[in-house]
């Protein structure tokens, strides 16, 4: 099975970490030969030209949430989307919070401070990034600070779920950005996220990304 994209995308990293937790083997393939030059096979799988896209033989799919839903149905064990109604609802809620609220705010920083200068060779808009970091992001994190578990715990029930993977993935981008951490305001959240990003399903991806960004910035 092929996953098209780069692990620098929080959506791609979410699927890669999910697959690693499940023991599912995915081949990660770039979306094309260079930014703005998508391959035919990627376009065939991604109608909106966004990453990640996915291929399993003749079957193609786009969108990280759709890809995970497919994989969860195809490989049910161990379950990472709970069956119990409240737990399932909460899991989808956290994935949605990550994919919309958290990621759209983070993208304003990541695009303008990393993607534009390092991948597209143009200056980002620092004002947009600064407003996202100092005015929008603290409020987005305030809610998460109220719901994260005790150290060693998980967001939904007693086991790891897609909720933990989805919420933690964008924080790897904040690590790359070197965002300040207000530990007085969000200390519990950062402890929780660090414990999830330290898992073997995330850690090697984040290390590879750090090395790539260091090479590009040199
Ligand atoms: N809802 C989609 C979002 C995918 C998405 O926005 N991917 C970004 C990268 S983080 C992308 O491909 N952007 C390129 C573009 O918008 O052209 C998912 O969950 O997969």
Short mmCIF file of C-alpha atoms and ligand atoms in Angstrom, two decimals:
data_model
loop_
_atom_site.label_atom_id
_atom_site.label_comp_id
_atom_site.label_asym_id
_atom_site.label_seq_id
_atom_site.Cartn_x
_atom_site.Cartn_y
_atom_site.Cartn_z
CA UNK A 1 0.00 0.00 0.00
CA UNK A 2 1.24 3.45 -0.92
CA UNK A 3 0.82 6.72 0.96
CA UNK A 4 1.56 9.81 -1.13
CA UNK A 5 2.94 12.85 0.66
CA UNK A 6 5.60 14.08 3.05
CA UNK A 7 5.66 13.37 6.76
CA UNK A 8 6.14 17.10 7.33
CA UNK A 9 2.39 17.38 6.76
CA UNK A 10 0.56 16.75 10.06
CA UNK A 11 -2.09 14.83 8.09
CA UNK A 12 0.46 12.54 6.46
CA UNK A 13 2.31 12.05 9.76
CA UNK A 14 -0.99 11.14 11.41
CA UNK A 15 -1.54 8.28 8.95
CA UNK A 16 2.09 7.13 9.19
CA UNK A 17 1.97 7.01 13.01
CA UNK A 18 -1.41 5.29 12.91
CA UNK A 19 -0.05 2.64 10.52
CA UNK A 20 3.03 2.11 12.70
CA UNK A 21 0.87 1.62 15.80
CA UNK A 22 -1.20 -0.96 13.91
CA UNK A 23 1.78 -2.73 12.35
CA UNK A 24 0.56 -1.83 8.84
CA UNK A 25 3.27 -1.40 6.22
CA UNK A 26 2.92 1.69 4.01
CA UNK A 27 5.31 2.84 1.32
CA UNK A 28 5.67 6.63 1.57
CA UNK A 29 5.98 8.19 -1.90
CA UNK A 30 6.44 11.90 -2.78
CA UNK A 31 3.52 13.59 -4.52
CA UNK A 32 5.73 14.38 -7.50
CA UNK A 33 9.19 15.23 -8.72
CA UNK A 34 9.19 18.74 -7.18
CA UNK A 35 6.78 21.23 -5.54
CA UNK A 36 4.11 22.10 -8.12
CA UNK A 37 4.91 19.06 -10.30
CA UNK A 38 2.54 16.33 -9.12
CA UNK A 39 2.85 12.81 -10.53
CA UNK A 40 0.01 11.20 -12.50
CA UNK A 41 -0.40 8.48 -9.89
CA UNK A 42 -0.77 11.06 -7.09
CA UNK A 43 -3.31 13.09 -9.08
CA UNK A 44 -5.22 9.93 -9.79
CA UNK A 45 -5.57 9.32 -6.03
CA UNK A 46 -6.07 12.91 -4.84
CA UNK A 47 -8.87 14.88 -6.54
CA UNK A 48 -8.10 17.99 -4.48
CA UNK A 49 -4.32 17.60 -4.98
CA UNK A 50 -3.80 17.50 -1.22
CA UNK A 51 -1.66 15.10 0.78
CA UNK A 52 -2.03 12.43 1.96
CA UNK A 53 -3.46 10.26 -0.80
CA UNK A 54 -3.46 6.49 -0.72
CA UNK A 55 -3.40 3.49 -3.03
CA UNK A 56 -4.16 -0.15 -2.27
CA UNK A 57 -3.93 -1.90 -5.63
CA UNK A 58 -6.62 -0.35 -7.85
CA UNK A 59 -8.32 1.34 -4.91
CA UNK A 60 -7.41 4.97 -4.25
CA UNK A 61 -8.46 7.36 -1.53
CA UNK A 62 -7.67 10.87 -0.33
CA UNK A 63 -7.96 12.56 3.07
CA UNK A 64 -6.23 11.33 6.22
CA UNK A 65 -9.48 10.64 8.07
CA UNK A 66 -10.88 8.61 5.16
CA UNK A 67 -7.63 6.67 4.78
CA UNK A 68 -7.58 5.79 8.48
CA UNK A 69 -11.27 4.76 8.37
CA UNK A 70 -10.44 2.43 5.47
CA UNK A 71 -7.40 0.95 7.20
CA UNK A 72 -9.28 0.50 10.48
CA UNK A 73 -12.00 -1.49 8.69
CA UNK A 74 -9.45 -3.54 6.77
CA UNK A 75 -7.18 -4.17 9.77
CA UNK A 76 -9.42 -4.08 12.86
CA UNK A 77 -6.82 -5.24 15.41
CA UNK A 78 -5.71 -3.59 17.61
CA UNK A 79 -8.65 -1.15 17.45
CA UNK A 80 -7.58 2.49 17.44
CA UNK A 81 -11.13 3.80 16.88
CA UNK A 82 -13.21 2.58 19.83
CA UNK A 83 -16.57 0.87 19.24
CA UNK A 84 -18.31 2.12 22.40
CA UNK A 85 -20.55 5.04 21.33
CA UNK A 86 -19.29 7.77 23.66
CA UNK A 87 -15.66 6.80 23.17
CA UNK A 88 -16.07 6.72 19.40
CA UNK A 89 -17.79 10.12 19.40
CA UNK A 90 -15.01 11.64 21.54
CA UNK A 91 -12.34 10.13 19.29
CA UNK A 92 -13.90 11.66 16.17
CA UNK A 93 -14.29 14.99 18.01
CA UNK A 94 -10.58 15.15 18.89
CA UNK A 95 -9.55 14.13 15.37
CA UNK A 96 -11.78 16.87 14.00
CA UNK A 97 -10.38 19.44 16.47
CA UNK A 98 -6.87 18.50 15.35
CA UNK A 99 -7.62 18.50 11.63
CA UNK A 100 -9.50 21.79 11.56
CA UNK A 101 -8.83 24.10 14.51
CA UNK A 102 -5.30 23.06 15.53
CA UNK A 103 -3.91 22.37 12.08
CA UNK A 104 -5.33 25.42 10.35
CA UNK A 105 -3.81 27.67 12.99
CA UNK A 106 -0.49 25.79 12.86
CA UNK A 107 -0.42 25.95 9.06
CA UNK A 108 -0.27 29.75 9.15
CA UNK A 109 3.03 29.46 11.01
CA UNK A 110 4.42 26.41 9.19
CA UNK A 111 3.65 27.73 5.71
CA UNK A 112 5.02 31.21 6.25
CA UNK A 113 8.11 30.29 8.29
CA UNK A 114 9.14 26.93 6.77
CA UNK A 115 7.32 25.91 3.56
CA UNK A 116 7.58 29.27 1.77
CA UNK A 117 11.26 30.03 2.47
CA UNK A 118 12.68 26.48 2.46
CA UNK A 119 10.56 24.70 -0.17
CA UNK A 120 9.15 27.44 -2.41
CA UNK A 121 12.08 29.86 -2.32
CA UNK A 122 9.99 32.87 -1.35
CA UNK A 123 9.41 34.93 1.76
CA UNK A 124 6.50 34.03 4.02
CA UNK A 125 4.17 36.55 5.62
CA UNK A 126 5.60 36.91 9.13
CA UNK A 127 2.66 39.00 10.30
CA UNK A 128 0.22 36.13 9.62
CA UNK A 129 2.55 33.68 11.40
CA UNK A 130 3.06 35.97 14.38
CA UNK A 131 -0.67 36.62 14.84
CA UNK A 132 -1.37 32.87 14.69
CA UNK A 133 1.34 32.12 17.24
CA UNK A 134 0.68 34.87 19.75
CA UNK A 135 -3.07 35.47 19.46
CA UNK A 136 -4.82 32.41 17.96
CA UNK A 137 -2.76 29.45 19.13
CA UNK A 138 -2.90 30.10 22.92
CA UNK A 139 -6.70 29.95 22.81
CA UNK A 140 -6.65 26.74 20.73
CA UNK A 141 -4.31 25.17 23.30
CA UNK A 142 -6.35 26.41 26.30
CA UNK A 143 -9.11 23.94 25.51
CA UNK A 144 -6.68 21.03 25.13
CA UNK A 145 -5.06 21.87 28.48
CA UNK A 146 -8.44 21.20 30.12
CA UNK A 147 -8.93 17.74 28.56
CA UNK A 148 -5.50 16.06 28.45
CA UNK A 149 -5.06 13.10 30.79
CA UNK A 150 -2.78 12.48 33.75
CA UNK A 151 0.83 11.60 32.77
CA UNK A 152 0.93 8.25 30.99
CA UNK A 153 -2.79 8.43 30.10
CA UNK A 154 -4.71 8.83 26.86
CA UNK A 155 -7.42 11.21 25.67
CA UNK A 156 -10.19 8.62 25.34
CA UNK A 157 -10.41 5.68 27.73
CA UNK A 158 -7.38 3.75 28.95
CA UNK A 159 -5.69 3.03 25.63
CA UNK A 160 -4.14 4.88 22.72
CA UNK A 161 -6.66 5.90 20.05
CA UNK A 162 -6.67 7.95 16.86
CA UNK A 163 -7.52 10.92 19.11
CA UNK A 164 -4.02 10.86 20.64
CA UNK A 165 -2.36 10.43 17.25
CA UNK A 166 -4.35 13.21 15.56
CA UNK A 167 -3.95 15.75 18.37
CA UNK A 168 -0.22 15.10 18.80
CA UNK A 169 0.81 15.09 15.14
CA UNK A 170 0.58 18.89 14.58
CA UNK A 171 2.75 19.45 17.66
CA UNK A 172 5.70 17.96 15.76
CA UNK A 173 5.33 20.94 13.41
CA UNK A 174 5.41 23.27 16.40
CA UNK A 175 8.64 21.57 17.51
CA UNK A 176 10.13 22.22 14.05
CA UNK A 177 9.00 25.82 14.30
CA UNK A 178 10.70 26.21 17.68
CA UNK A 179 7.52 27.69 19.15
CA UNK A 180 7.78 29.05 22.66
CA UNK A 181 6.13 26.83 25.23
CA UNK A 182 4.16 28.60 27.93
CA UNK A 183 4.53 25.90 30.56
CA UNK A 184 2.68 27.91 33.18
CA UNK A 185 -0.40 27.95 30.92
CA UNK A 186 -0.08 24.64 28.99
CA UNK A 187 2.35 22.49 30.99
CA UNK A 188 0.09 19.49 31.29
CA UNK A 189 -0.61 19.56 27.54
CA UNK A 190 3.08 19.67 26.58
CA UNK A 191 3.90 16.77 28.93
CA UNK A 192 1.13 14.71 27.36
CA UNK A 193 2.08 15.57 23.75
CA UNK A 194 5.76 14.85 24.41
CA UNK A 195 4.83 11.39 25.73
CA UNK A 196 2.91 10.59 22.52
CA UNK A 197 5.57 12.03 20.17
CA UNK A 198 8.21 9.92 21.98
CA UNK A 199 6.48 6.72 20.87
CA UNK A 200 8.28 4.64 18.22
CA UNK A 201 5.39 5.35 15.84
CA UNK A 202 6.23 9.08 15.78
CA UNK A 203 9.84 9.54 16.89
CA UNK A 204 11.71 8.33 13.77
CA UNK A 205 9.53 10.47 11.47
CA UNK A 206 10.10 13.60 13.54
CA UNK A 207 13.86 12.92 13.66
CA UNK A 208 14.00 12.48 9.87
CA UNK A 209 12.05 15.72 9.38
CA UNK A 210 14.40 17.59 11.74
CA UNK A 211 17.40 16.36 9.76
CA UNK A 212 15.80 17.33 6.43
CA UNK A 213 14.92 20.84 7.63
CA UNK A 214 18.44 21.31 9.00
CA UNK A 215 19.90 20.34 5.59
CA UNK A 216 17.58 22.73 3.76
CA UNK A 217 18.30 25.59 6.13
CA UNK A 218 22.10 25.11 5.94
N1 LIG B 1 -8.51 17.12 5.21
C1 LIG B 1 -7.29 16.74 4.54
C2 LIG B 1 -6.31 17.91 4.58
C3 LIG B 1 -5.09 17.67 3.71
C4 LIG B 1 -4.25 18.93 3.54
O1 LIG B 1 -4.73 20.07 3.69
N2 LIG B 1 -2.99 18.71 3.17
C5 LIG B 1 -2.10 19.84 2.89
C6 LIG B 1 -0.71 19.57 3.47
S1 LIG B 1 -0.68 19.70 5.22
C7 LIG B 1 -1.91 19.98 1.40
O2 LIG B 1 -1.78 18.99 0.69
N3 LIG B 1 -1.86 21.21 0.91
C8 LIG B 1 -1.55 21.48 -0.47
C9 LIG B 1 -2.59 22.32 -1.11
O3 LIG B 1 -3.50 22.78 -0.40
O4 LIG B 1 -2.47 22.52 -2.29
C10 LIG B 1 -6.71 15.49 5.22
O5 LIG B 1 -7.07 15.20 6.37
O6 LIG B 1 -5.96 14.75 4.58
#
